[in-house]
XYZ file of N, CA, C and O in Angstrom:
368
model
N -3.287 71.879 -52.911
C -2.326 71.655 -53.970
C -0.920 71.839 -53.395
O -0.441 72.959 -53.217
N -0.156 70.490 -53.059
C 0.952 70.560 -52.491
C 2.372 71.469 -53.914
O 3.534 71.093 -53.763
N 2.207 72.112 -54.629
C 2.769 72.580 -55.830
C 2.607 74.074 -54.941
O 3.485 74.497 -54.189
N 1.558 74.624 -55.149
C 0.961 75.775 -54.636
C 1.908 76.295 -53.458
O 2.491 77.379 -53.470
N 1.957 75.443 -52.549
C 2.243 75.301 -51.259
C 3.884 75.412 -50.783
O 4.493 76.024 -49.906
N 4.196 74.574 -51.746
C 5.802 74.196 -51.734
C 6.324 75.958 -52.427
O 7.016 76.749 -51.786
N 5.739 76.229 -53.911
C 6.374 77.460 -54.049
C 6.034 78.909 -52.991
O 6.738 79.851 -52.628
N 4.937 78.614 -52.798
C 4.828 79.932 -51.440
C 5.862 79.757 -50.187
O 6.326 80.732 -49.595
N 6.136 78.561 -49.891
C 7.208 78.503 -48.856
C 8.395 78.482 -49.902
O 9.329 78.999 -49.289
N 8.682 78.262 -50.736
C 9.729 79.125 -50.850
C 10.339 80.393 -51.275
O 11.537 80.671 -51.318
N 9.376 81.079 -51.566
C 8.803 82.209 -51.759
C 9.249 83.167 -50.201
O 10.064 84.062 -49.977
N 8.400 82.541 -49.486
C 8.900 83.309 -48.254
C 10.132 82.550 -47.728
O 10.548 82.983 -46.653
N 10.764 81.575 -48.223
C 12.469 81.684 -47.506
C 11.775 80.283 -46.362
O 12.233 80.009 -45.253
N 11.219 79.958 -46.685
C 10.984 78.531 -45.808
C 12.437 78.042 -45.519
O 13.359 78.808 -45.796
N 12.704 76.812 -44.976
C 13.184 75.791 -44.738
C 12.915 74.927 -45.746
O 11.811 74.950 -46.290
N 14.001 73.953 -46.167
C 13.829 72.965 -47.640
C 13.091 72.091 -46.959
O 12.049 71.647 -47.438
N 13.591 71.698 -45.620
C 12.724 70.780 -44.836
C 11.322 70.481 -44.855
O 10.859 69.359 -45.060
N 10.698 71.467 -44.648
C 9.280 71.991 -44.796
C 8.996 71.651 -45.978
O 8.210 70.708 -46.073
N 9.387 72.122 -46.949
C 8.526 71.883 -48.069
C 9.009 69.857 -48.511
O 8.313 68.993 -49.043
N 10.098 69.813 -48.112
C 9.945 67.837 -48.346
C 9.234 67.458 -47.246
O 9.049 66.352 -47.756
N 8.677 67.368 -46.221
C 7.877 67.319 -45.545
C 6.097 67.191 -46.548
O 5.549 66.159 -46.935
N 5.680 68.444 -46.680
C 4.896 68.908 -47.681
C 4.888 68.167 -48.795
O 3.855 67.949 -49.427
N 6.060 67.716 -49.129
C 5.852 66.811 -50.605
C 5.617 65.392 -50.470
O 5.166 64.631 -51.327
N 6.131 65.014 -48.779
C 6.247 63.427 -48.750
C 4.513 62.945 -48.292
O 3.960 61.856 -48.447
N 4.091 63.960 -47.818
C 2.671 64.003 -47.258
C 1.708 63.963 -48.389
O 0.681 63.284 -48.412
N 2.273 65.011 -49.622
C 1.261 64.744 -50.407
C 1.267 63.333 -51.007
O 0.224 62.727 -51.251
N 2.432 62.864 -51.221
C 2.801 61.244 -52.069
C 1.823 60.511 -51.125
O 0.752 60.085 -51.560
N 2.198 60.358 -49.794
C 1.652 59.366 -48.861
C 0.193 59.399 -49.291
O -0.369 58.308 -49.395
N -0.607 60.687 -49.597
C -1.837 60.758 -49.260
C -2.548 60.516 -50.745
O -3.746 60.294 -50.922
N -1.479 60.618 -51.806
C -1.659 59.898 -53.078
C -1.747 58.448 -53.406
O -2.318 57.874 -54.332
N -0.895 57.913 -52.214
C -0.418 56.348 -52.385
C -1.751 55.877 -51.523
O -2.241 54.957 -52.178
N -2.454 56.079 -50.480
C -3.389 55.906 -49.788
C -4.673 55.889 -50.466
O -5.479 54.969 -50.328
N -4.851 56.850 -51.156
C -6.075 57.198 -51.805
C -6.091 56.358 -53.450
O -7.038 56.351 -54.236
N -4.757 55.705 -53.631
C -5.049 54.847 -54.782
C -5.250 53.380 -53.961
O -6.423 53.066 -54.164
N -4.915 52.846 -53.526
C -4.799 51.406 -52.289
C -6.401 51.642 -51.881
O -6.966 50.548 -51.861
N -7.199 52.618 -51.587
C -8.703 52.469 -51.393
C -9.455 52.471 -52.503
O -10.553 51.919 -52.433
N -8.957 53.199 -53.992
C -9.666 53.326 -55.134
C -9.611 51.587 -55.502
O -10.628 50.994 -55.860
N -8.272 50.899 -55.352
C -8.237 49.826 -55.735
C -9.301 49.146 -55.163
O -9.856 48.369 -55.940
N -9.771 49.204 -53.998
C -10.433 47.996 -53.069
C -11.773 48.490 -53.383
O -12.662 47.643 -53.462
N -12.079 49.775 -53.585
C -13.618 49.400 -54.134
C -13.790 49.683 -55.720
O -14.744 50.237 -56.267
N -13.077 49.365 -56.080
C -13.010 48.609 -57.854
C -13.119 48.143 -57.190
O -13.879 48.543 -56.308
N -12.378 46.786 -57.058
C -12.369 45.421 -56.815
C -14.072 45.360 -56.226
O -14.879 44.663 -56.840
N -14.419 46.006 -55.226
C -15.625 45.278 -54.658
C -16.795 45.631 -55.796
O -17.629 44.738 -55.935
N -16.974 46.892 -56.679
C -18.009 46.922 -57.318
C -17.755 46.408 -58.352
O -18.520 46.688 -59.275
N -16.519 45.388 -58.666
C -16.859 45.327 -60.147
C -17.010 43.722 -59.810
O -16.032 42.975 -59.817
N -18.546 43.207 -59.468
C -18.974 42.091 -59.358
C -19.218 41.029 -60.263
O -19.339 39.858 -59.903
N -19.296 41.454 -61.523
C -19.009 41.114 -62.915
C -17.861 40.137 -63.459
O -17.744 39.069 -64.059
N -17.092 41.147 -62.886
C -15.544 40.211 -63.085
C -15.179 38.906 -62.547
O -15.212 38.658 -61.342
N -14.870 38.170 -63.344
C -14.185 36.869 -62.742
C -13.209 37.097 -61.747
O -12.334 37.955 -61.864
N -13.372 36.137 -60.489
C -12.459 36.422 -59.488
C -10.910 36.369 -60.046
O -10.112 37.159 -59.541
N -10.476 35.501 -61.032
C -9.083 36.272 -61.270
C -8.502 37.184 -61.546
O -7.301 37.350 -61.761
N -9.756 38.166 -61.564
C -9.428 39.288 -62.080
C -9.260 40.788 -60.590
O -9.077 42.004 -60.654
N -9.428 39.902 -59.552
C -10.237 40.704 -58.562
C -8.987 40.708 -57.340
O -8.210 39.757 -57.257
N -8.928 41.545 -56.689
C -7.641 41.649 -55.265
C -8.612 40.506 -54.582
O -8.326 39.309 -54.632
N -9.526 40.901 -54.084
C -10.302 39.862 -52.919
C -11.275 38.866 -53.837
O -12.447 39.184 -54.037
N -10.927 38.112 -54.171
C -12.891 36.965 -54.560
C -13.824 36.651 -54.361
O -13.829 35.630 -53.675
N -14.547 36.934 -54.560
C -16.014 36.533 -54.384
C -16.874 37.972 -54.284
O -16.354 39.078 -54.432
N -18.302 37.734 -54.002
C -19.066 38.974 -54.408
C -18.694 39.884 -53.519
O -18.206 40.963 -53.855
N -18.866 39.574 -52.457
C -18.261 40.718 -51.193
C -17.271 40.671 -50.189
O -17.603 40.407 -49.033
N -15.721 40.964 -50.583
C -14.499 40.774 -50.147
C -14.714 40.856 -48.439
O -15.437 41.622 -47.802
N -13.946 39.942 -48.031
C -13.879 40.295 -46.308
C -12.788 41.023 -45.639
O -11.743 41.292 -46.232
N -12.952 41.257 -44.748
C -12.307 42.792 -43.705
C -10.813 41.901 -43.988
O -9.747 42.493 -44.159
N -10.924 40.509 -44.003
C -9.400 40.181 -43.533
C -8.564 40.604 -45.210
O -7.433 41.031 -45.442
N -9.506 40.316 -45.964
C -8.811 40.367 -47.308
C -9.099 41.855 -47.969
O -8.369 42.197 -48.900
N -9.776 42.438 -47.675
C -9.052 43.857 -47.731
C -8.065 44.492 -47.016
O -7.278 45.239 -47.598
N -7.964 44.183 -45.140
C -6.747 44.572 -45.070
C -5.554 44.196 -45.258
O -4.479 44.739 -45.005
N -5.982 42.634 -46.003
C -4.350 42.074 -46.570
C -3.964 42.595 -47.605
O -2.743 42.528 -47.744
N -4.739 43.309 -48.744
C -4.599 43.547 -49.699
C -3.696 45.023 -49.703
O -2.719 45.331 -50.386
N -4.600 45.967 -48.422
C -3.981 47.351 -48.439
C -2.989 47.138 -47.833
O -2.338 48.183 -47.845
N -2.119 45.848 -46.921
C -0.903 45.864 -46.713
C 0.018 45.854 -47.721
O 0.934 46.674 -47.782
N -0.208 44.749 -48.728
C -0.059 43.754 -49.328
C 0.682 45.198 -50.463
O 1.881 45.425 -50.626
N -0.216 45.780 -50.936
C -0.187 47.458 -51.790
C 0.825 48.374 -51.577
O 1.553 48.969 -52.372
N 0.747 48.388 -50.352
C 0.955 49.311 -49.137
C 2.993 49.368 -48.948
O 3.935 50.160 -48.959
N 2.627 47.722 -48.770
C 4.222 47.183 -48.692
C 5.137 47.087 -50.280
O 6.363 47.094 -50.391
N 4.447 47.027 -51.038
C 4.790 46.995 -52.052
C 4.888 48.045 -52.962
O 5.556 47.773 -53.960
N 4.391 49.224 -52.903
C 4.766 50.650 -53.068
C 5.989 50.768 -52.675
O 6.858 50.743 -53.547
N 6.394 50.932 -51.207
C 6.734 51.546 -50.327
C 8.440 50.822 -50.631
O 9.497 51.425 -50.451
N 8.261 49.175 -51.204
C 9.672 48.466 -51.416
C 9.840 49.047 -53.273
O 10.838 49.588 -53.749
N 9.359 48.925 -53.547
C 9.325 50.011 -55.349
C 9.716 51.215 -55.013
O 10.604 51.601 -55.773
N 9.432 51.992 -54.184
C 10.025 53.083 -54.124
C 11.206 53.278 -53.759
O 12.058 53.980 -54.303
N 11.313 52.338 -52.347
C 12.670 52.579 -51.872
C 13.652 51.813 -53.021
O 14.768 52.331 -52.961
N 13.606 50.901 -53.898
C 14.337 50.142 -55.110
C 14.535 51.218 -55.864
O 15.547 51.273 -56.561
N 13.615 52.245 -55.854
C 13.813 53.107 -57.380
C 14.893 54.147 -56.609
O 15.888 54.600 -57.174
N 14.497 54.458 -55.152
C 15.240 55.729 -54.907
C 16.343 55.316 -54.758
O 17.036 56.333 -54.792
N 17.401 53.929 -54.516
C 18.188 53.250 -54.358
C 19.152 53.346 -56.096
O 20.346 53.476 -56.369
N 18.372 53.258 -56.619
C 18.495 52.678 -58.050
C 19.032 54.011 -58.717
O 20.080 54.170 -59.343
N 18.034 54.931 -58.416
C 18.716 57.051 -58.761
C 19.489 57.240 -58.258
O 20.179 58.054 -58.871
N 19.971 56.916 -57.216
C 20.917 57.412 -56.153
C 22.352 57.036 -56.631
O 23.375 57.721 -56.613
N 22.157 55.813 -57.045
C 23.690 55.269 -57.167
C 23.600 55.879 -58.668
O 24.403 56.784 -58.897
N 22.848 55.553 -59.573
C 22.906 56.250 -60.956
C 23.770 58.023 -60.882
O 24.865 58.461 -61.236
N 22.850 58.451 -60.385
C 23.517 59.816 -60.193
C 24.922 60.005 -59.502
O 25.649 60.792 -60.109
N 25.425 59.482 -58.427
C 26.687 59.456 -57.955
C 27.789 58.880 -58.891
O 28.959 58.833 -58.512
């Protein structure tokens, strides 16, 4: 529990560093672990009409899952940097 973690280091007088460190690791490992939840939805839900699906057909291929977790991946990563862009100037 990166919460846990962050207040014990500052608790003991950490470095702020450390604990954004600690926080960017947990996001990353949040943003990762939804980009794989997505891809196997997508593969077990065989049911679904392919428009409904990241990859098509019954059993997605290596190329189109890893286009997809780019595809996710890159697109988080430009949403985020838009939003932190977007607070930044708001607040100043």
């Amino acid at each position: 529990d990166p919460v846990a973690v962050v207040a014990a280091l500052r608790s003991l007088g950490a470095p702020a560093k450390l604990s954004s460190l600690i926080d960017g690791e947990s996001l990353l490992n949040d943003g990762s672990a939804f980009v794989v939840f997505m891809l196997f939805f997508d593969s077990v839900g065989k049911a679904a009409p392919d428009e409904e699906k990241l990859c098509p057909g019954d059993t997605p291929g290596i190329g189109c899952i890893i286009g997809t977790a780019l595809r996710l991946a890159a697109g988080g990563s430009a949403l985020g940097a838009l939003s932190g862009f977007l607070v930044r100037a708001w607040i100043r």
